Short mmCIF file of C-alpha atoms in Angstrom, two decimals:
data_model
loop_
_atom_site.label_atom_id
_atom_site.label_comp_id
_atom_site.label_asym_id
_atom_site.label_seq_id
_atom_site.Cartn_x
_atom_site.Cartn_y
_atom_site.Cartn_z
CA UNK H 290 -16.41 17.06 -14.43
CA UNK H 291 -19.39 14.72 -14.00
CA UNK H 292 -18.40 11.07 -13.69
CA UNK H 293 -20.03 7.80 -12.72
CA UNK H 294 -19.06 4.64 -10.90
CA UNK H 295 -18.02 2.82 -14.09
CA UNK H 296 -15.68 5.66 -15.08
CA UNK H 297 -14.13 5.75 -11.61
CA UNK H 298 -13.68 1.96 -11.64
CA UNK H 299 -11.86 2.04 -14.98
CA UNK H 300 -9.77 5.07 -14.00
CA UNK H 301 -8.83 3.52 -10.67
CA UNK H 302 -7.77 0.30 -12.38
CA UNK H 303 -5.47 2.22 -14.74
CA UNK H 304 -4.01 4.16 -11.81
CA UNK H 305 -3.33 0.99 -9.84
CA UNK H 306 -1.61 -0.79 -12.71
CA UNK H 307 0.69 2.17 -13.34
CA UNK H 308 1.46 2.56 -9.64
CA UNK H 309 2.25 -1.11 -9.14
CA UNK H 310 4.63 -1.50 -12.07
CA UNK H 311 6.65 1.57 -11.07
CA UNK H 312 6.65 1.06 -7.33
CA UNK H 313 6.86 -2.67 -6.51
CA UNK H 314 10.68 -3.03 -6.45
CA UNK H 315 10.92 -0.20 -3.89
CA UNK H 316 8.14 -1.84 -1.88
CA UNK H 317 10.07 -5.12 -1.76
CA UNK H 318 13.12 -3.32 -0.34
CA UNK H 319 10.93 -1.48 2.18
CA UNK H 320 9.32 -4.67 3.53
CA UNK H 321 12.70 -6.42 3.84
CA UNK H 322 14.02 -3.48 5.86
CA UNK H 323 10.93 -3.35 8.07
CA UNK H 324 11.08 -7.00 9.09
CA UNK H 325 14.87 -7.43 8.98
CA UNK H 326 17.53 -6.64 11.55
CA UNK H 327 18.16 -3.13 12.82
CA UNK H 328 21.28 -2.69 10.63
CA UNK H 329 19.57 -3.58 7.34
CA UNK H 330 20.09 -0.76 4.82
CA UNK H 331 18.28 -0.14 1.55
CA UNK H 332 21.34 -1.05 -0.53
CA UNK H 333 22.04 -4.07 1.65
CA UNK H 334 18.47 -5.31 1.27
CA UNK H 335 18.59 -4.77 -2.51
CA UNK H 336 21.90 -6.64 -2.86
CA UNK H 337 20.61 -9.55 -0.78
CA UNK H 338 17.39 -9.80 -2.80
CA UNK H 339 19.17 -9.67 -6.18
CA UNK H 340 21.94 -11.99 -4.97
CA UNK H 341 19.47 -14.60 -3.73
CA UNK H 342 16.70 -14.38 -6.32
CA UNK H 343 18.18 -12.43 -9.24
CA UNK H 344 16.82 -9.13 -10.61
CA UNK H 345 13.29 -10.55 -10.78
CA UNK H 346 13.46 -10.96 -7.01
CA UNK H 347 12.64 -7.26 -6.80
CA UNK H 348 9.19 -8.21 -8.09
CA UNK H 349 8.79 -11.02 -5.55
CA UNK H 350 5.26 -11.09 -4.16
CA UNK H 351 3.89 -9.22 -7.18
CA UNK H 352 1.26 -11.86 -7.96
CA UNK H 353 -0.87 -11.07 -4.90
CA UNK H 354 -1.23 -7.30 -5.49
CA UNK H 355 -1.31 -7.77 -9.28
CA UNK H 356 -4.27 -10.12 -8.97
CA UNK H 357 -6.17 -7.57 -6.88
CA UNK H 358 -4.81 -4.25 -8.14
CA UNK H 359 -7.94 -3.65 -10.19
CA UNK H 360 -10.21 -4.30 -7.22
CA UNK H 361 -8.04 -2.35 -4.75
CA UNK H 362 -7.81 0.84 -6.78
CA UNK H 363 -11.33 0.48 -8.11
CA UNK H 364 -12.56 0.46 -4.50
CA UNK H 365 -10.31 3.39 -3.53
CA UNK H 366 -11.09 5.69 -6.43
CA UNK H 367 -14.75 4.74 -6.84
CA UNK H 368 -15.33 5.22 -3.09
CA UNK H 369 -13.62 8.58 -3.30
CA UNK H 370 -15.60 9.46 -6.43
CA UNK H 371 -18.91 8.47 -4.81
CA UNK H 372 -18.16 10.62 -1.77
CA UNK H 373 -17.07 13.43 -4.09
CA UNK H 374 -20.44 13.35 -5.84
CA UNK H 375 -22.26 13.21 -2.50
CA UNK H 376 -20.39 16.18 -1.01
CA UNK H 377 -20.42 18.36 -4.11
CA UNK H 378 -23.56 20.52 -4.38
CA UNK H 379 -23.70 20.06 -8.16
CA UNK H 380 -23.14 16.30 -8.19
CA UNK H 381 -19.42 16.34 -8.89
CA UNK H 382 -19.17 18.88 -11.72
CA UNK H 383 -17.03 21.21 -9.60
CA UNK H 384 -13.91 20.09 -7.72
CA UNK H 385 -14.05 19.52 -3.98
CA UNK H 386 -12.53 21.82 -1.41
CA UNK H 387 -9.43 20.50 0.34
CA UNK H 388 -11.47 19.68 3.45
CA UNK H 389 -14.05 17.78 1.42
CA UNK H 390 -11.31 15.88 -0.41
CA UNK H 391 -9.78 14.86 2.93
CA UNK H 392 -13.16 13.63 4.20
CA UNK H 393 -13.77 11.68 1.00
CA UNK H 394 -10.29 10.15 1.15
CA UNK H 395 -10.66 9.13 4.78
CA UNK H 396 -14.00 7.43 4.13
CA UNK H 397 -12.53 5.63 1.11
CA UNK H 398 -9.83 4.22 3.39
CA UNK H 399 -12.31 1.98 5.24
CA UNK H 400 -13.36 -0.36 2.39
CA UNK H 401 -9.81 -0.26 1.03
CA UNK H 402 -8.50 -1.62 4.36
CA UNK H 403 -10.80 -4.63 4.17
CA UNK H 404 -9.31 -5.59 0.81
CA UNK H 405 -5.74 -4.51 1.49
CA UNK H 406 -5.21 -6.48 4.71
CA UNK H 407 -5.34 -10.06 3.32
CA UNK H 408 -3.66 -9.02 0.07
CA UNK H 409 -0.74 -7.40 1.85
CA UNK H 410 -0.38 -10.31 4.26
CA UNK H 411 0.27 -12.61 1.29
CA UNK H 412 2.58 -10.07 -0.35
CA UNK H 413 4.61 -9.36 2.78
CA UNK H 414 5.09 -13.05 3.60
CA UNK H 415 6.54 -13.68 0.13
CA UNK H 416 8.67 -10.53 0.14
CA UNK H 417 10.13 -11.22 3.57
CA UNK H 418 10.97 -14.92 3.28
CA UNK H 419 14.65 -15.61 2.76
CA UNK H 420 16.40 -18.44 0.91
CA UNK H 421 15.15 -20.60 -1.92
CA UNK H 422 11.63 -21.85 -2.43
CA UNK H 423 10.75 -25.23 -0.91
CA UNK H 424 11.58 -28.31 -3.00
CA UNK H 425 8.70 -29.76 -5.06
CA UNK H 426 6.44 -31.91 -2.93
CA UNK H 427 7.95 -30.65 0.34
CA UNK H 428 5.67 -31.21 3.33
CA UNK H 429 6.59 -29.36 6.51
CA UNK H 430 6.11 -30.93 9.91
CA UNK H 431 4.06 -29.23 12.60
CA UNK H 432 7.32 -28.52 14.44
CA UNK H 433 8.72 -26.71 11.38
CA UNK H 434 5.53 -24.69 11.02
CA UNK H 435 5.49 -23.70 14.69
CA UNK H 436 9.16 -22.72 14.46
CA UNK H 437 8.44 -20.47 11.47
CA UNK H 438 10.62 -22.47 9.07
CA UNK H 439 8.00 -22.99 6.35
CA UNK H 440 8.66 -21.44 2.92
CA UNK H 441 6.01 -20.70 0.33
CA UNK H 442 5.72 -21.16 -3.42
CA UNK H 443 3.26 -18.34 -4.01
CA UNK H 444 0.27 -16.41 -2.64
CA UNK H 445 -2.10 -19.39 -2.73
CA UNK H 446 0.43 -21.44 -0.78
CA UNK H 447 0.61 -18.68 1.85
CA UNK H 448 -3.18 -18.51 2.03
CA UNK H 449 -3.51 -22.27 2.53
CA UNK H 450 -0.94 -22.13 5.31
CA UNK H 451 -2.70 -19.24 7.07
CA UNK H 452 -6.13 -20.87 6.87
CA UNK H 453 -4.84 -24.24 8.14
CA UNK H 454 -2.42 -23.13 10.83
CA UNK H 455 -3.10 -19.51 11.79
CA UNK H 456 -6.75 -19.25 12.76
CA UNK H 457 -8.71 -19.97 9.60
CA UNK H 458 -9.92 -17.25 7.27
CA UNK H 459 -9.77 -14.63 10.03
CA UNK H 460 -6.02 -15.23 10.11
CA UNK H 461 -5.79 -13.50 6.74
CA UNK H 462 -7.01 -10.31 8.45
CA UNK H 463 -4.12 -10.13 10.90
CA UNK H 464 -2.98 -6.51 10.94
CA UNK H 465 -6.41 -5.04 10.08
CA UNK H 466 -6.23 -2.50 12.92
CA UNK H 467 -2.86 -1.19 11.77
CA UNK H 468 -4.09 -1.12 8.17
CA UNK H 469 -7.10 1.02 9.14
CA UNK H 470 -4.82 3.38 11.06
CA UNK H 471 -2.74 3.67 7.90
CA UNK H 472 -5.45 3.90 5.25
CA UNK H 473 -8.01 6.26 6.85
CA UNK H 474 -5.74 9.19 7.82
CA UNK H 475 -3.35 8.33 4.99
CA UNK H 476 -5.95 8.66 2.26
CA UNK H 477 -7.33 11.80 3.89
CA UNK H 478 -3.86 13.31 3.49
CA UNK H 479 -3.38 11.69 0.07
CA UNK H 480 -6.42 13.21 -1.61
CA UNK H 481 -6.44 16.42 0.45
CA UNK H 482 -2.85 17.31 -0.40
CA UNK H 483 -3.37 16.26 -4.02
CA UNK H 484 -6.34 18.61 -4.43
CA UNK H 485 -4.53 21.37 -2.52
CA UNK H 486 -1.53 21.10 -4.83
CA UNK H 487 -3.80 21.20 -7.87
CA UNK H 488 -5.42 24.41 -6.60
CA UNK H 489 -2.03 25.98 -5.94
CA UNK H 490 -0.60 25.00 -9.33
CA UNK H 491 -3.74 26.16 -11.15
CA UNK H 492 -3.68 29.54 -9.39
CA UNK H 493 0.03 29.95 -10.16
CA UNK H 494 -0.66 29.24 -13.86
CA UNK H 495 -3.90 31.31 -13.87
CA UNK H 496 -5.95 28.41 -15.23
CA UNK H 497 -8.75 26.18 -13.86
CA UNK H 498 -7.69 22.86 -12.34
CA UNK H 499 -9.36 21.01 -15.22
CA UNK H 500 -6.75 22.47 -17.60
CA UNK H 501 -3.66 21.38 -15.68
CA UNK H 502 -1.13 19.51 -17.80
CA UNK H 503 0.59 16.16 -17.15
CA UNK H 504 3.57 17.71 -15.35
CA UNK H 505 1.31 19.52 -12.87
CA UNK H 506 -0.84 16.44 -12.26
CA UNK H 507 2.25 14.31 -11.68
CA UNK H 508 3.68 16.89 -9.29
CA UNK H 509 0.46 16.99 -7.28
CA UNK H 510 0.24 13.20 -7.29
CA UNK H 511 3.83 12.78 -6.12
CA UNK H 512 3.37 15.24 -3.27
CA UNK H 513 0.09 13.56 -2.29
CA UNK H 514 1.80 10.18 -2.21
CA UNK H 515 4.57 11.56 -0.01
CA UNK H 516 1.98 13.04 2.38
CA UNK H 517 0.29 9.64 2.77
CA UNK H 518 3.46 8.02 4.11
CA UNK H 519 4.68 10.95 6.20
CA UNK H 520 1.40 10.81 8.12
CA UNK H 521 1.10 7.04 8.54
CA UNK H 522 4.44 5.26 8.03
CA UNK H 523 4.89 3.88 11.59
CA UNK H 524 1.58 2.04 11.25
CA UNK H 525 2.83 0.40 8.06
CA UNK H 526 5.93 -0.85 9.90
CA UNK H 527 3.69 -2.31 12.62
CA UNK H 528 1.42 -3.91 10.02
CA UNK H 529 4.36 -5.59 8.29
CA UNK H 530 5.66 -6.89 11.62
CA UNK H 531 2.27 -8.29 12.63
CA UNK H 532 1.71 -9.94 9.26
CA UNK H 533 5.12 -11.60 8.98
CA UNK H 534 5.69 -12.72 12.58
CA UNK H 535 5.56 -16.33 13.71
CA UNK H 536 2.28 -16.38 15.64
CA UNK H 537 3.35 -19.52 17.51
CA UNK H 538 6.38 -17.79 19.07
CA UNK H 539 6.20 -17.01 22.79
CA UNK H 540 7.41 -13.44 22.20
CA UNK H 541 4.91 -12.68 19.42
CA UNK H 542 3.22 -9.29 19.26
CA UNK H 543 -0.31 -9.04 20.63
CA UNK H 544 -1.72 -6.28 18.48
CA UNK H 545 -0.87 -2.86 17.07
CA UNK H 546 -0.12 -1.02 20.32
CA UNK H 547 1.93 -3.88 21.76
CA UNK H 548 4.04 -4.07 18.61
CA UNK H 549 4.58 -0.31 18.45
CA UNK H 550 5.55 0.11 22.11
CA UNK H 551 7.87 -2.91 22.10
CA UNK H 552 9.63 -1.77 18.93
CA UNK H 553 10.12 1.70 20.41
CA UNK H 554 11.36 0.33 23.74
CA UNK H 555 13.82 -2.06 22.12
CA UNK H 556 15.15 -0.03 19.19
CA UNK H 557 14.01 3.57 19.60
CA UNK H 558 11.93 5.71 17.28
CA UNK H 559 14.14 4.75 14.32
CA UNK H 560 12.55 1.29 14.31
CA UNK H 561 9.18 2.82 13.43
CA UNK H 562 10.65 4.58 10.39
CA UNK H 563 12.83 1.75 9.07
CA UNK H 564 12.49 1.49 5.29
CA UNK H 565 11.12 5.04 4.97
CA UNK H 566 13.75 6.00 2.37
CA UNK H 567 12.81 3.31 -0.18
CA UNK H 568 9.16 3.94 0.62
CA UNK H 569 9.46 7.60 -0.37
CA UNK H 570 11.60 6.70 -3.39
CA UNK H 571 8.72 4.48 -4.49
CA UNK H 572 5.82 6.69 -3.44
CA UNK H 573 6.64 9.89 -5.29
CA UNK H 574 7.08 8.47 -8.84
CA UNK H 575 4.48 5.71 -8.37
CA UNK H 576 1.76 8.11 -7.25
CA UNK H 577 2.76 10.72 -9.80
CA UNK H 578 2.14 8.12 -12.52
CA UNK H 579 -0.99 6.80 -10.78
CA UNK H 580 -2.76 10.15 -10.57
CA UNK H 581 -1.77 11.05 -14.12
CA UNK H 582 -3.27 7.76 -15.35
CA UNK H 583 -6.38 8.30 -13.22
CA UNK H 584 -7.03 11.84 -14.45
CA UNK H 585 -6.28 11.08 -18.11
CA UNK H 586 -8.47 7.97 -18.26
CA UNK H 587 -11.23 9.68 -16.26
CA UNK H 588 -11.23 12.68 -18.60
CA UNK H 589 -11.20 10.49 -21.72
CA UNK H 590 -14.11 8.34 -20.53
CA UNK H 591 -16.17 11.31 -19.34
CA UNK H 592 -16.36 12.98 -22.73
#
């Protein structure tokens, strides 16, 4: 199937919207488990969120990824599509091999990381903060800010706080290293496993991959989404910790490796997989829907 950048942009946008609407509540639970105490369970986190903020609390922090979902998935899928056309000898008419799909996915992870890091910093701060929002007109003292007691009204409020008190605009890129370690190998696995599953399902049904139905595409997408997190989940835990910590604290983490080793030393390997259950519960259906939307929109716009 021959496609262009515009088709990949539109298809990626559709995939991102579908993925976000299905998966965000599970993501909220995951982040609360990652940054909470060691005994925080998925059900406990969900009850606390709903009890404090109501059912809509499960969509807390949605504004930041919703505002950029088009750009995020447009970058991911158009980067993958561009690499697909570059690697394919016939300009993208024939599907990639699994190895080529992994290479294309890994390369797509680099620009995605540059967009994902500040977006997820805003999202994680809002998802992780406990209690009610600050009263209207509330102005926090420098002592409150340094003690990590500031609460935020929304993503723009978080961004203003980071720029003013956490190192300027570069502060929004805290956790970039961990994000790259998640996105590059993660997307290599994501697209590689997705294409591999498509080949396997097509061979089993004795049809070309272009004729696979919605159920097969959703199966391949769900397995690909699971592969992403199995490969990279500890780096996502580290990223969430780095992005939600109080940078003025004396015991703050000093980078990806410091965070990972200290978590392991203090709480064991389980700390690096905290929240994995809700993450997988989100990833499989969200990516099944995302890849179905991507393939259907891409096919419709290519004809």
